[in-house]
XYZ file of C-alpha atoms in Angstrom:
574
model
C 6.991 -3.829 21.338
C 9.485 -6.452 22.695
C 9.594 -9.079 20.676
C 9.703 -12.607 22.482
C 12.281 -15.452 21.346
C 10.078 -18.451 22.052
C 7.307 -16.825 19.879
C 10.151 -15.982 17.637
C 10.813 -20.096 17.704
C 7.232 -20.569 16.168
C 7.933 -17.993 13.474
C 11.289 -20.138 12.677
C 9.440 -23.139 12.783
C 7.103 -22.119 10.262
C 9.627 -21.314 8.280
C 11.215 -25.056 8.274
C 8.416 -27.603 9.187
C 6.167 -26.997 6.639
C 3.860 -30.076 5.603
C 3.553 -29.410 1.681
C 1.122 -32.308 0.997
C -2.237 -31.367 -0.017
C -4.659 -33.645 -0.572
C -7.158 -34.747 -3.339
C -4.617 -35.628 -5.200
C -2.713 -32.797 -5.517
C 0.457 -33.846 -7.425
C 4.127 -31.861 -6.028
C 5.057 -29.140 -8.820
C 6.749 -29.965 -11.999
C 10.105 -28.565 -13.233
C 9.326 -25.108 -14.920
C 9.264 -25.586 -18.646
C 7.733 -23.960 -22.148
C 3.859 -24.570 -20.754
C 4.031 -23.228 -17.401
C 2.317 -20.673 -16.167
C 4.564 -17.870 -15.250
C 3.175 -16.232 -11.483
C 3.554 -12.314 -11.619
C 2.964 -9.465 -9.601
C -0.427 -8.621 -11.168
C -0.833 -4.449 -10.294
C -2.012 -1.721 -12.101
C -4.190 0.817 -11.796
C -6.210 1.529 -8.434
C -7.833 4.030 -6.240
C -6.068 6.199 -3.763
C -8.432 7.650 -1.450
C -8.252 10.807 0.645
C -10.328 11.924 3.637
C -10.836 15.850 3.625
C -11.925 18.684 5.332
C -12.756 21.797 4.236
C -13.139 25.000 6.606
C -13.791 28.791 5.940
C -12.211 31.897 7.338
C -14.064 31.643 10.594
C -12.992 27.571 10.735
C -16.617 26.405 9.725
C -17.223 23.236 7.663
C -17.759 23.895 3.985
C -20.602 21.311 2.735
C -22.118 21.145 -0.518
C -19.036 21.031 -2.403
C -18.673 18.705 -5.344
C -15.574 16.654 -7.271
C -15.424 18.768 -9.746
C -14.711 21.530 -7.054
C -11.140 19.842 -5.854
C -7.993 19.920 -7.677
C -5.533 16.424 -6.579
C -1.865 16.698 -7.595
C 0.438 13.768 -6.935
C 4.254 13.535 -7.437
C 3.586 17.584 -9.604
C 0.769 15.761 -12.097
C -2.970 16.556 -11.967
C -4.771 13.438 -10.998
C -8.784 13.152 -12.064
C -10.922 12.356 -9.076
C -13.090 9.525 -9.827
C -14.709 8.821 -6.778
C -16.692 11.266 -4.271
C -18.596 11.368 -1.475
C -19.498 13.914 1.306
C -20.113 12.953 4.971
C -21.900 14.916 7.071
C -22.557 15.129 10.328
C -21.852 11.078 10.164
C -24.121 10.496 7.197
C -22.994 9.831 3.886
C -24.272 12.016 1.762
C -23.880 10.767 -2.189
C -23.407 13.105 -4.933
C -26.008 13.977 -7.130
C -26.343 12.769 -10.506
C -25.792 14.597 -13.687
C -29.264 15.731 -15.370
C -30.528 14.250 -18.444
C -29.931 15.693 -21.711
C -33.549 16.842 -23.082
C -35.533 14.643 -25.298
C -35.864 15.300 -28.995
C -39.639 14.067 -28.494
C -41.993 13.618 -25.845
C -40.831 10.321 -24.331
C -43.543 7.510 -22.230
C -43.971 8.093 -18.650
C -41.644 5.358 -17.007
C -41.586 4.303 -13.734
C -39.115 6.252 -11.398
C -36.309 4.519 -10.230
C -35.409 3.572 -7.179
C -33.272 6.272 -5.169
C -30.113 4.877 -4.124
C -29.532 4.203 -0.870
C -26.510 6.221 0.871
C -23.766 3.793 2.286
C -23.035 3.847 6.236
C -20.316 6.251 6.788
C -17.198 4.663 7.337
C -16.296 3.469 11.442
C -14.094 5.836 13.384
C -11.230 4.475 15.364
C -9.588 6.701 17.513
C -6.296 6.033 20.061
C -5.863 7.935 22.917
C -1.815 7.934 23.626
C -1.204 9.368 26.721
C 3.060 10.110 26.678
C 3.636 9.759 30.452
C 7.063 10.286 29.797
C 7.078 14.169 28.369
C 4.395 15.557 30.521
C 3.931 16.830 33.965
C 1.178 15.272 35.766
C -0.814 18.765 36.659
C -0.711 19.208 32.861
C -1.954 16.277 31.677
C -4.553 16.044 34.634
C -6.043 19.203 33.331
C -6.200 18.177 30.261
C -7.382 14.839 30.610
C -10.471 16.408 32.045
C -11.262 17.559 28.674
C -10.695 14.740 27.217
C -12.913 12.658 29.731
C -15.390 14.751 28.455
C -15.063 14.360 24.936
C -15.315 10.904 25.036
C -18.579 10.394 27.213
C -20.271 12.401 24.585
C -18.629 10.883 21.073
C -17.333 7.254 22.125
C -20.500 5.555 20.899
C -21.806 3.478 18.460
C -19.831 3.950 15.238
C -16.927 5.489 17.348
C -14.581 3.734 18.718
C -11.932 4.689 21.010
C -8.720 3.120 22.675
C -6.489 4.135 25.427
C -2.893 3.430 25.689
C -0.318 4.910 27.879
C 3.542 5.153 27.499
C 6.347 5.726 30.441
C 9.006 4.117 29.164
C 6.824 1.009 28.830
C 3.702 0.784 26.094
C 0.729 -0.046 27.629
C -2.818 -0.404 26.500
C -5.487 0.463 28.927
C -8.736 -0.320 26.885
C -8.851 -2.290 23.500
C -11.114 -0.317 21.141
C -15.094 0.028 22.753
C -18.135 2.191 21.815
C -18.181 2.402 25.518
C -17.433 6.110 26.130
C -17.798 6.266 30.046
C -15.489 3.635 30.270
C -12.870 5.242 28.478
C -13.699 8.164 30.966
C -13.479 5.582 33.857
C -10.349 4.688 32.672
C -8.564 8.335 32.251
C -9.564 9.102 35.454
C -7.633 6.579 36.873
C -4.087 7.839 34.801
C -4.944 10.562 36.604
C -3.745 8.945 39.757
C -0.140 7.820 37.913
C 2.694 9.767 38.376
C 4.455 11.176 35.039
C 8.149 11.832 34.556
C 7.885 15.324 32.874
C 8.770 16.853 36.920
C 12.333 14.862 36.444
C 13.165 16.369 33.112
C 12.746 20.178 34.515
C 14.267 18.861 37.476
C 16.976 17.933 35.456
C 16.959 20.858 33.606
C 17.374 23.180 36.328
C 20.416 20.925 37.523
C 21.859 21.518 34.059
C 21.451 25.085 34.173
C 23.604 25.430 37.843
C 26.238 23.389 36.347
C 26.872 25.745 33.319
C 26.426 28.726 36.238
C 29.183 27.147 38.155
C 31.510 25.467 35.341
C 34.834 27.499 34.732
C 34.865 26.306 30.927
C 32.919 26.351 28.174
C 33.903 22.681 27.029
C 32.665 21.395 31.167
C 29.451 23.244 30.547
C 28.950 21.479 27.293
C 29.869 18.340 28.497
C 27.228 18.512 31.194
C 24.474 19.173 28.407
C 25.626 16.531 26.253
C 24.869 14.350 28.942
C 21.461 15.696 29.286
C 20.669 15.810 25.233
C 21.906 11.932 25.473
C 19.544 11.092 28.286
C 16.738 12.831 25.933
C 17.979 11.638 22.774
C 17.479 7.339 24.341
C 14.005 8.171 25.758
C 12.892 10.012 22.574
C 13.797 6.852 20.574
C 11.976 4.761 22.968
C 8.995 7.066 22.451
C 9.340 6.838 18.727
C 9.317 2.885 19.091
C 5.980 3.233 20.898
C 4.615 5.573 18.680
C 5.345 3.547 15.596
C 3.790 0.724 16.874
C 0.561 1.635 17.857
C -0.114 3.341 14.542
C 1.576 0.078 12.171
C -1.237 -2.078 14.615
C -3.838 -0.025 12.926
C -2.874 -0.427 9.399
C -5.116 -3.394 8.553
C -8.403 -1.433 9.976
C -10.877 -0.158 7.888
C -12.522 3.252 8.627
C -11.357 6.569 9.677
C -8.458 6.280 12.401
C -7.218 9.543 14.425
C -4.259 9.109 16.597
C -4.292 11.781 19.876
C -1.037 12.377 21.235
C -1.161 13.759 24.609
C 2.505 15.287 25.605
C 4.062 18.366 27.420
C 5.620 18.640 23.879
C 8.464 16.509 22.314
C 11.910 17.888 21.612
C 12.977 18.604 17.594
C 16.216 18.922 19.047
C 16.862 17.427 22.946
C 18.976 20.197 25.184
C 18.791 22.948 22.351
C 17.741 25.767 24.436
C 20.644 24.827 26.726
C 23.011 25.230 24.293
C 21.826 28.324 23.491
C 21.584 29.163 27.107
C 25.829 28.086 26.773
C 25.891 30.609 24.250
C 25.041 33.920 26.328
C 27.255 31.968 29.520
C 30.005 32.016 27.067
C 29.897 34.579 24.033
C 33.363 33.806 22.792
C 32.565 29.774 22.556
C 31.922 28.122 18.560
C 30.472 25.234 20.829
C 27.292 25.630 20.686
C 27.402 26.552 16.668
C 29.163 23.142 16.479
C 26.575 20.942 18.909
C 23.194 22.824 18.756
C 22.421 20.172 15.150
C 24.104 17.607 17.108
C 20.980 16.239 17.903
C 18.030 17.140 15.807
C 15.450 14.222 15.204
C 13.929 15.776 12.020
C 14.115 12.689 10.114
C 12.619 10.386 12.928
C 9.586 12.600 13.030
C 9.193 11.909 9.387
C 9.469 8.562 10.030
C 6.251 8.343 12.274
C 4.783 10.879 9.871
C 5.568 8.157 6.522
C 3.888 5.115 9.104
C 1.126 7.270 10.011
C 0.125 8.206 5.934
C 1.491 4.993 5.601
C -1.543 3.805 8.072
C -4.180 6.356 7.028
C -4.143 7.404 10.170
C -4.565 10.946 11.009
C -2.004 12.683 14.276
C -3.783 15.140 16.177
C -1.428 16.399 18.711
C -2.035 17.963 21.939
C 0.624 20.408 24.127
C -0.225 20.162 27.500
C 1.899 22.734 28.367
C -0.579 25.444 27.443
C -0.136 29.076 28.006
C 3.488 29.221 29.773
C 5.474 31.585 31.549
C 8.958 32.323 31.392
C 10.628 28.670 32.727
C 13.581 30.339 33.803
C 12.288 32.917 36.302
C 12.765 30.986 39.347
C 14.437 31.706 42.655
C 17.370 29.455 42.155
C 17.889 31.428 38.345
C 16.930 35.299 39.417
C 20.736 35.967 40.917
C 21.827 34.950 37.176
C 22.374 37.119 34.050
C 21.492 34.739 31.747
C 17.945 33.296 30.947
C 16.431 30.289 28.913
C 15.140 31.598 25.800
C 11.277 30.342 26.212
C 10.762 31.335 22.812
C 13.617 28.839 21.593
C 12.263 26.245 24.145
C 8.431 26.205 22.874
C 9.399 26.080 19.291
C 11.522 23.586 19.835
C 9.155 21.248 21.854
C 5.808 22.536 19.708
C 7.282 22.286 16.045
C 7.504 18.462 15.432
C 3.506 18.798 16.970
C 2.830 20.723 14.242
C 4.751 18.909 11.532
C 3.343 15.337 12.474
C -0.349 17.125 13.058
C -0.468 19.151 9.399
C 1.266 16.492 6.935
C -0.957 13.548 8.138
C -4.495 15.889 7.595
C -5.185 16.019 11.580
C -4.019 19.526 14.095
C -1.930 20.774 16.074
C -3.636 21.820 19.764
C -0.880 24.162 21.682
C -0.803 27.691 23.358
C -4.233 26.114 24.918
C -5.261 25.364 28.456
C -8.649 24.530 27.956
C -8.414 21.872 25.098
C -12.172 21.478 25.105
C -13.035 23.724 22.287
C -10.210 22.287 20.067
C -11.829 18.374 20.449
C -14.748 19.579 19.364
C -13.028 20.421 16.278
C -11.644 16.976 16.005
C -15.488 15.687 16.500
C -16.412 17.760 13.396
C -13.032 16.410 11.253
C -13.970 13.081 11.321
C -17.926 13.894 10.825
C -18.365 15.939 8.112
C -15.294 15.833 5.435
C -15.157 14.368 1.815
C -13.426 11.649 0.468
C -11.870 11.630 -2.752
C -10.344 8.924 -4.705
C -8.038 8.899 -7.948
C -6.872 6.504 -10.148
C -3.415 6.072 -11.226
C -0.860 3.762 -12.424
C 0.777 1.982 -9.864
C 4.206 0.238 -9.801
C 3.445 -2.797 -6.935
C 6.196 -1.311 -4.834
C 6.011 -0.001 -1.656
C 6.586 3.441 -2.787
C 6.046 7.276 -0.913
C 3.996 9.370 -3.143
C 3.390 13.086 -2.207
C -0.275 14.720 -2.485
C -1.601 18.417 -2.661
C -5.241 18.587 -2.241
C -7.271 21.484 -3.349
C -9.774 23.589 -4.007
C -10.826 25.849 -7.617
C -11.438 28.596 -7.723
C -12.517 28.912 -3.988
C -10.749 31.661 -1.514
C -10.423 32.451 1.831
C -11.394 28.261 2.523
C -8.846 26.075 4.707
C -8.473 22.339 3.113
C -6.813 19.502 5.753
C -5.666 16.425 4.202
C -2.648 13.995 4.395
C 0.389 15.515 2.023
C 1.518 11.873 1.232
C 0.652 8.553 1.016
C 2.719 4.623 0.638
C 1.945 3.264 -2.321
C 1.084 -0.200 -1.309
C 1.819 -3.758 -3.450
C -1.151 -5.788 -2.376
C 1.551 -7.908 -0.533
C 2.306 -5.306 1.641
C -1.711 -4.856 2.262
C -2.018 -8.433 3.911
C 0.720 -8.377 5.935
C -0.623 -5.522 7.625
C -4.495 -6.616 7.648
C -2.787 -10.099 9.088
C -0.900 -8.719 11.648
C -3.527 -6.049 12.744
C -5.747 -8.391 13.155
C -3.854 -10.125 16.521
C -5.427 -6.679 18.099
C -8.179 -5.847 15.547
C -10.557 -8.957 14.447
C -10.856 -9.346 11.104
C -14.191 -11.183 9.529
C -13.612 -11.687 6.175
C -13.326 -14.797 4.619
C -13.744 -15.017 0.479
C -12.173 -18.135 0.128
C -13.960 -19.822 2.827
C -11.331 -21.379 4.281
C -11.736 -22.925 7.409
C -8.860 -23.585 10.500
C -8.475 -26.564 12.564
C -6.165 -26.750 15.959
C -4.641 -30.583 16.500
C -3.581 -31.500 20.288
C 0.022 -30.055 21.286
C 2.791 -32.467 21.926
C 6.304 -31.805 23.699
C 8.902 -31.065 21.450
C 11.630 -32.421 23.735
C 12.933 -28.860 24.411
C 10.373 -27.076 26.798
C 7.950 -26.261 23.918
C 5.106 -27.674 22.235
C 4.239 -28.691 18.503
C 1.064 -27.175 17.372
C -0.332 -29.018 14.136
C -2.462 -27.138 12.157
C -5.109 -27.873 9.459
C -6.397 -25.573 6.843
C -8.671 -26.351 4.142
C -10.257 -24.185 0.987
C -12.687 -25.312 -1.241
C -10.852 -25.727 -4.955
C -14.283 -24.571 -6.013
C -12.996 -20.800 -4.281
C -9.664 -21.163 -6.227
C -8.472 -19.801 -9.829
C -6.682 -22.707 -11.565
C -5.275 -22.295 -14.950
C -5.223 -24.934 -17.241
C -1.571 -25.920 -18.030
C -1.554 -29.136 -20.211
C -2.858 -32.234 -18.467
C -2.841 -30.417 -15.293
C -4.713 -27.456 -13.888
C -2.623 -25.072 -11.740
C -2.870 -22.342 -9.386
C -1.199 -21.101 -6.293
C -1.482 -20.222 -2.680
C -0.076 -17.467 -0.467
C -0.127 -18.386 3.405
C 0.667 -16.041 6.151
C 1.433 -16.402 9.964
C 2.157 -14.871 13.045
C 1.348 -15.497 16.844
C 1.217 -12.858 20.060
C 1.223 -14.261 23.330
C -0.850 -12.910 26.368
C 2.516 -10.527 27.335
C 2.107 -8.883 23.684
C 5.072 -10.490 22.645
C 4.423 -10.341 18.657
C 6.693 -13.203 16.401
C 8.078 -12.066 13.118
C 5.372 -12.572 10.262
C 5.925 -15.808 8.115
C 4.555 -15.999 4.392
C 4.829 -19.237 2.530
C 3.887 -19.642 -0.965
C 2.093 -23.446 -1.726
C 1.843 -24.264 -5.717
C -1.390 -26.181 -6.383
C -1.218 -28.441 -9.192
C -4.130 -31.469 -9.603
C -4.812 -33.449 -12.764
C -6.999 -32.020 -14.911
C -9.442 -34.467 -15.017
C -10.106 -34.914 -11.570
C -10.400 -31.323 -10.702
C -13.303 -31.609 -13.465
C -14.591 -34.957 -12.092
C -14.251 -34.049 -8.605
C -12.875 -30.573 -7.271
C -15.993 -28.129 -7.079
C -17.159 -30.476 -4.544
C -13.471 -31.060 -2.208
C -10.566 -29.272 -0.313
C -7.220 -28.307 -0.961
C -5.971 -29.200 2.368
C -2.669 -28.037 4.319
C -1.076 -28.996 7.530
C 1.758 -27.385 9.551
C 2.898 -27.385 12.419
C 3.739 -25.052 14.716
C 6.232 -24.588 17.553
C 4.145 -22.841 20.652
C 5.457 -21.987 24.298
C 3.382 -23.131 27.430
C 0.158 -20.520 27.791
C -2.162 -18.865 25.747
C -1.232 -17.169 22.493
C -3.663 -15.821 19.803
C -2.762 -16.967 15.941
C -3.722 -14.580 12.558
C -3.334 -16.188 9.454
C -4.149 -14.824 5.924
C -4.896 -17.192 2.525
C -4.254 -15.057 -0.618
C -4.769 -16.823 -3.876
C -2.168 -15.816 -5.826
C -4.076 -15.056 -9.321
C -7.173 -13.244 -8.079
C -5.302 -12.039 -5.019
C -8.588 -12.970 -2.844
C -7.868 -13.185 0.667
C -9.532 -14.692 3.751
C -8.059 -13.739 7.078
C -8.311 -16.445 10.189
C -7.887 -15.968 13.796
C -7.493 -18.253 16.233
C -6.797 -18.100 20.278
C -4.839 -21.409 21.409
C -3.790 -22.400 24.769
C -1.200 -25.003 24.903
C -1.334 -26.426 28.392
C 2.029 -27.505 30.002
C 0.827 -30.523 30.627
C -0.159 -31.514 26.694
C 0.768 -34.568 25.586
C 1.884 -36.358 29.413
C 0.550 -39.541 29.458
C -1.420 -40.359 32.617
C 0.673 -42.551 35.294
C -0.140 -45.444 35.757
């Protein structure tokens, strides 16, 4: 997403106007010595959770299974699964409990106890990316049509779905609804838009003439270079796009499945015309030289580590289906040489299935009705498990891999992510904070409460924002530290405008320190209050901010829409 340098100018602003005077007497920091309070990084052990399905031979779900049935290795060491659950068909369905040992002697009748009531299943969120760029518009009309369908009939209540398209440009279509016939509404209208996968065979073929007609092997290769280059740059803006939409959804709760819609993305851009250089030239080490050139292994894994980074699960789609031979044509039947198709597919279906099968979703290719294959999605996120572990943990933002499976059970199919980010709880509010700009976010255990202050010109086309925040010191853990009790804040800030231009995220830690007696005498019933001020542009922009108190490492998260009008701050003429 392109970042925009007068939002930037509100992120740098942050960074140097900061107001550090609480009130309530709140006294400025001493100088660190013997008694203070030392401020660490306070992680240990928690809970890694795992969504899972299970299928048999025939690809039906396996229910009934229990913890005791799944096996979790992470990083090569057995890890003991301490939390279960089943869902099934969208109800959570709780384990049962252990039975009683047997009574040495007849024991009173007591009254039963209450059976406990199942939570609601977790919310699924589920993106719709429609990659304008690699597809060809018959293809993805066809389908799209399947995907209309799916929709109308799952986009409802605790479903969710968004639409965004990509064509050199990210665009979202709908923020997330239950509203599954306007999803529909809304596909049927990309199904107007033109997509660019024509050009590229268009291209292709152009490529292919030119190594027909060159005299050398280095002029054919040079022509293909061009081509793999041309690939290469729109590949990394896809990549960009990709990355983005699944880091927005890192903050939201709930199940979140990622659809990629493509005619297939390249491992390697021009491959299959390097090997086409190959036969045209037998005698040439070019292509053994250029045919690794450009393979984009490692940026797949990239989206694949911010996807499990995420929790979100890729299902991608081919919409290439069942294909014939590419090269068959009129213009290519005169030559002797042919595109290997079975090069070509592999090399635009692998990095489908690589993305799809190490983030727990599918790969859905060698289809042209995709119909059958969403229902399959519809029963992933329905009826799977989740599993959680509990293991040490280092605070850093570290990959981890996972192996989930089953004892002692054959012949059964388990799906789920093959590795996860280990996540400092740092790293957790910066992405709830910054999802939250697209993704509300109602949760507020401090209670901390936000107050917007009337712009003024800054003297240089923008406008200074002050801003008020206020928590209760009642909400606050402050340790006792001589004649002074002393905790500390965490604040964090960033701002997109109506254009989706996104600032850089801004954290500022705020020491607390009041005398002791007066927090006693006075601070369960006042504020710990905190001004700044912000540089804005001229329009509307929507603020996120996060409050994380830094020994409990509670967190409420704020949202705010502002307008600053151009006008703020003129006084009237006279």
């Amino acid at each position: 997403m392109t970042r925009s340098a007068t939002v930037l100018a509100a992120s740098a602003a942050l960074l140097s106007g900061w107001i550090a005077a609480p009130r309530l007497r709140a006294q400025a920091p001493d100088k660190p010595g013997a008694g203070s309070v030392p401020f660490i990084a306070r992680e240990g052990v928690s809970v890694t959770n795992l969504d899972v399905v299970v299928t048999d031979a025939k690809g039906e779900r396996v229910t009934g299974l229990r913890k005791e049935d799944f096996l979790v290795i992470e990083d090569g060491i057995e890890q003991p699964v301490t939390n279960f659950y089943a869902v099934e068909q969208g109800r959570v369905i709780l384990p049962p409990d252990e039975a009683p040992a047997p009574a040495a002697a007849p024991a009173p009748a007591a009254a039963p106890e209450p059976v406990p009531t199942p939570p609601p299943a977790p919310k699924t969120r589920i993106v719709i990316f429609i990659d304008n760029l690699h597809i060809q518009a018959f293809d993805r009309n066809r389908v799209l049509r399947n995907v209309e369908q799916f929709v109308r009939d799952n986009v409802k209540g605790d479903v969710e779905g968004m639409i965004v398209t990509f064509n050199r440009t990210l665009k979202v279509r709908r923020k997330f609804t239950d509203d599954g016939r306007d999803l529909s509404d809304i596909l049927k209208q990309i199904e107007e838009e033109s997509a660019l996968g024509s050009n590229n065979e268009s291209e292709k073929r152009d490529v292919i003439k030119a190594i027909d007609d060159s005299s050398s092997a280095d002029q054919a290769n040079d022509r293909i270079r061009q081509y793999a280059l041309a690939a290469e740059n729109d590949l990394k803006f896809t990549f960009d796009a990709m990355k983005t939409t699944i880091d927005q959804l890192a903050g939201v709760e709930g199940r979140k499945i990622f659809v990629h819609v493509s005619g297939g993305l390249p491992q390697s851009p021009g491959l299959e015309l390097f090997d086409y250089l190959r036969q045209a030239y037998p005698n040439s080490t070019t292509y053994s030289m250029q045919q690794f050139e450009f393979d984009k292994t490692s940026s797949y894994l990239g989206i694949v580590q911010a996807a499990n980074s995420a929790g979100v699960s890729m299902y991608t789609i081919d919409a290439g289906g069942l294909s014939v031979d590419s090269s068959v044509t009129a213009e290519q039947r005169s030559s002797s040489h042919r595109i290997d198709t079975f090069i070509e597919r592999t090399n635009l279906q692998s990095m489908l299935q690589l993305m799809s099968e190490e983030t727990g979703g599918r790969a859905i290719i060698n289809r042209n009705d995709v119909g059958l294959a969403l229902k399959e999605l519809q029963k992933d996120y329905s009826s799977y498990y989740s599993i959680g572990y509990t293991s040490a943990r280092s605070g850093l933002d570290r990959p981890h891999k996972v192996d989930v499976k089953l004892k002692n059970k054959k012949k059964m199919v388990v799906l789920a992510r093959r590795s996860y980010i280990e996540k400092g709880f740092d790293t957790k509010v910066r992405e709830a904070v910054t999802s939250a700009l697209f993704f509300p976010r109602e949760e507020n255990s401090l209670a901390a409460s936000l107050k917007v202050g009337d712009p003024s010109p800054d003297g240089r086309g923008n406008f200074i924002v002050p801003i008020t925040l206020r928590v209760p010191y009642s909400r606050l853990a402050m340790l006792p530290e001589g004649s002074k009790v002393r905790g500390r804040l965490v604040f964090y800030f960033v701002v997109v405008d109506t254009e989706g231009k996104q600032s850089e995220l801004t954290t500022q830690p705020v020491p607390v320190v009041v005398d002791a007696k007066a927090f006693e005498a006075e601070g369960s019933r006042r504020d710990f209050v905190y001004d700044v001020k912000l540089v804005m542009i001229p329009g509307g922009q929507k603020l996120s901010l996060a409050i994380r108190d830094d020994v409990t490492n509670k967190v409420s998260y704020l949202q705010k829409a502002i307008f600053v009008s151009a006008f703020a701050g003129e006084r009237p003429a006279k």
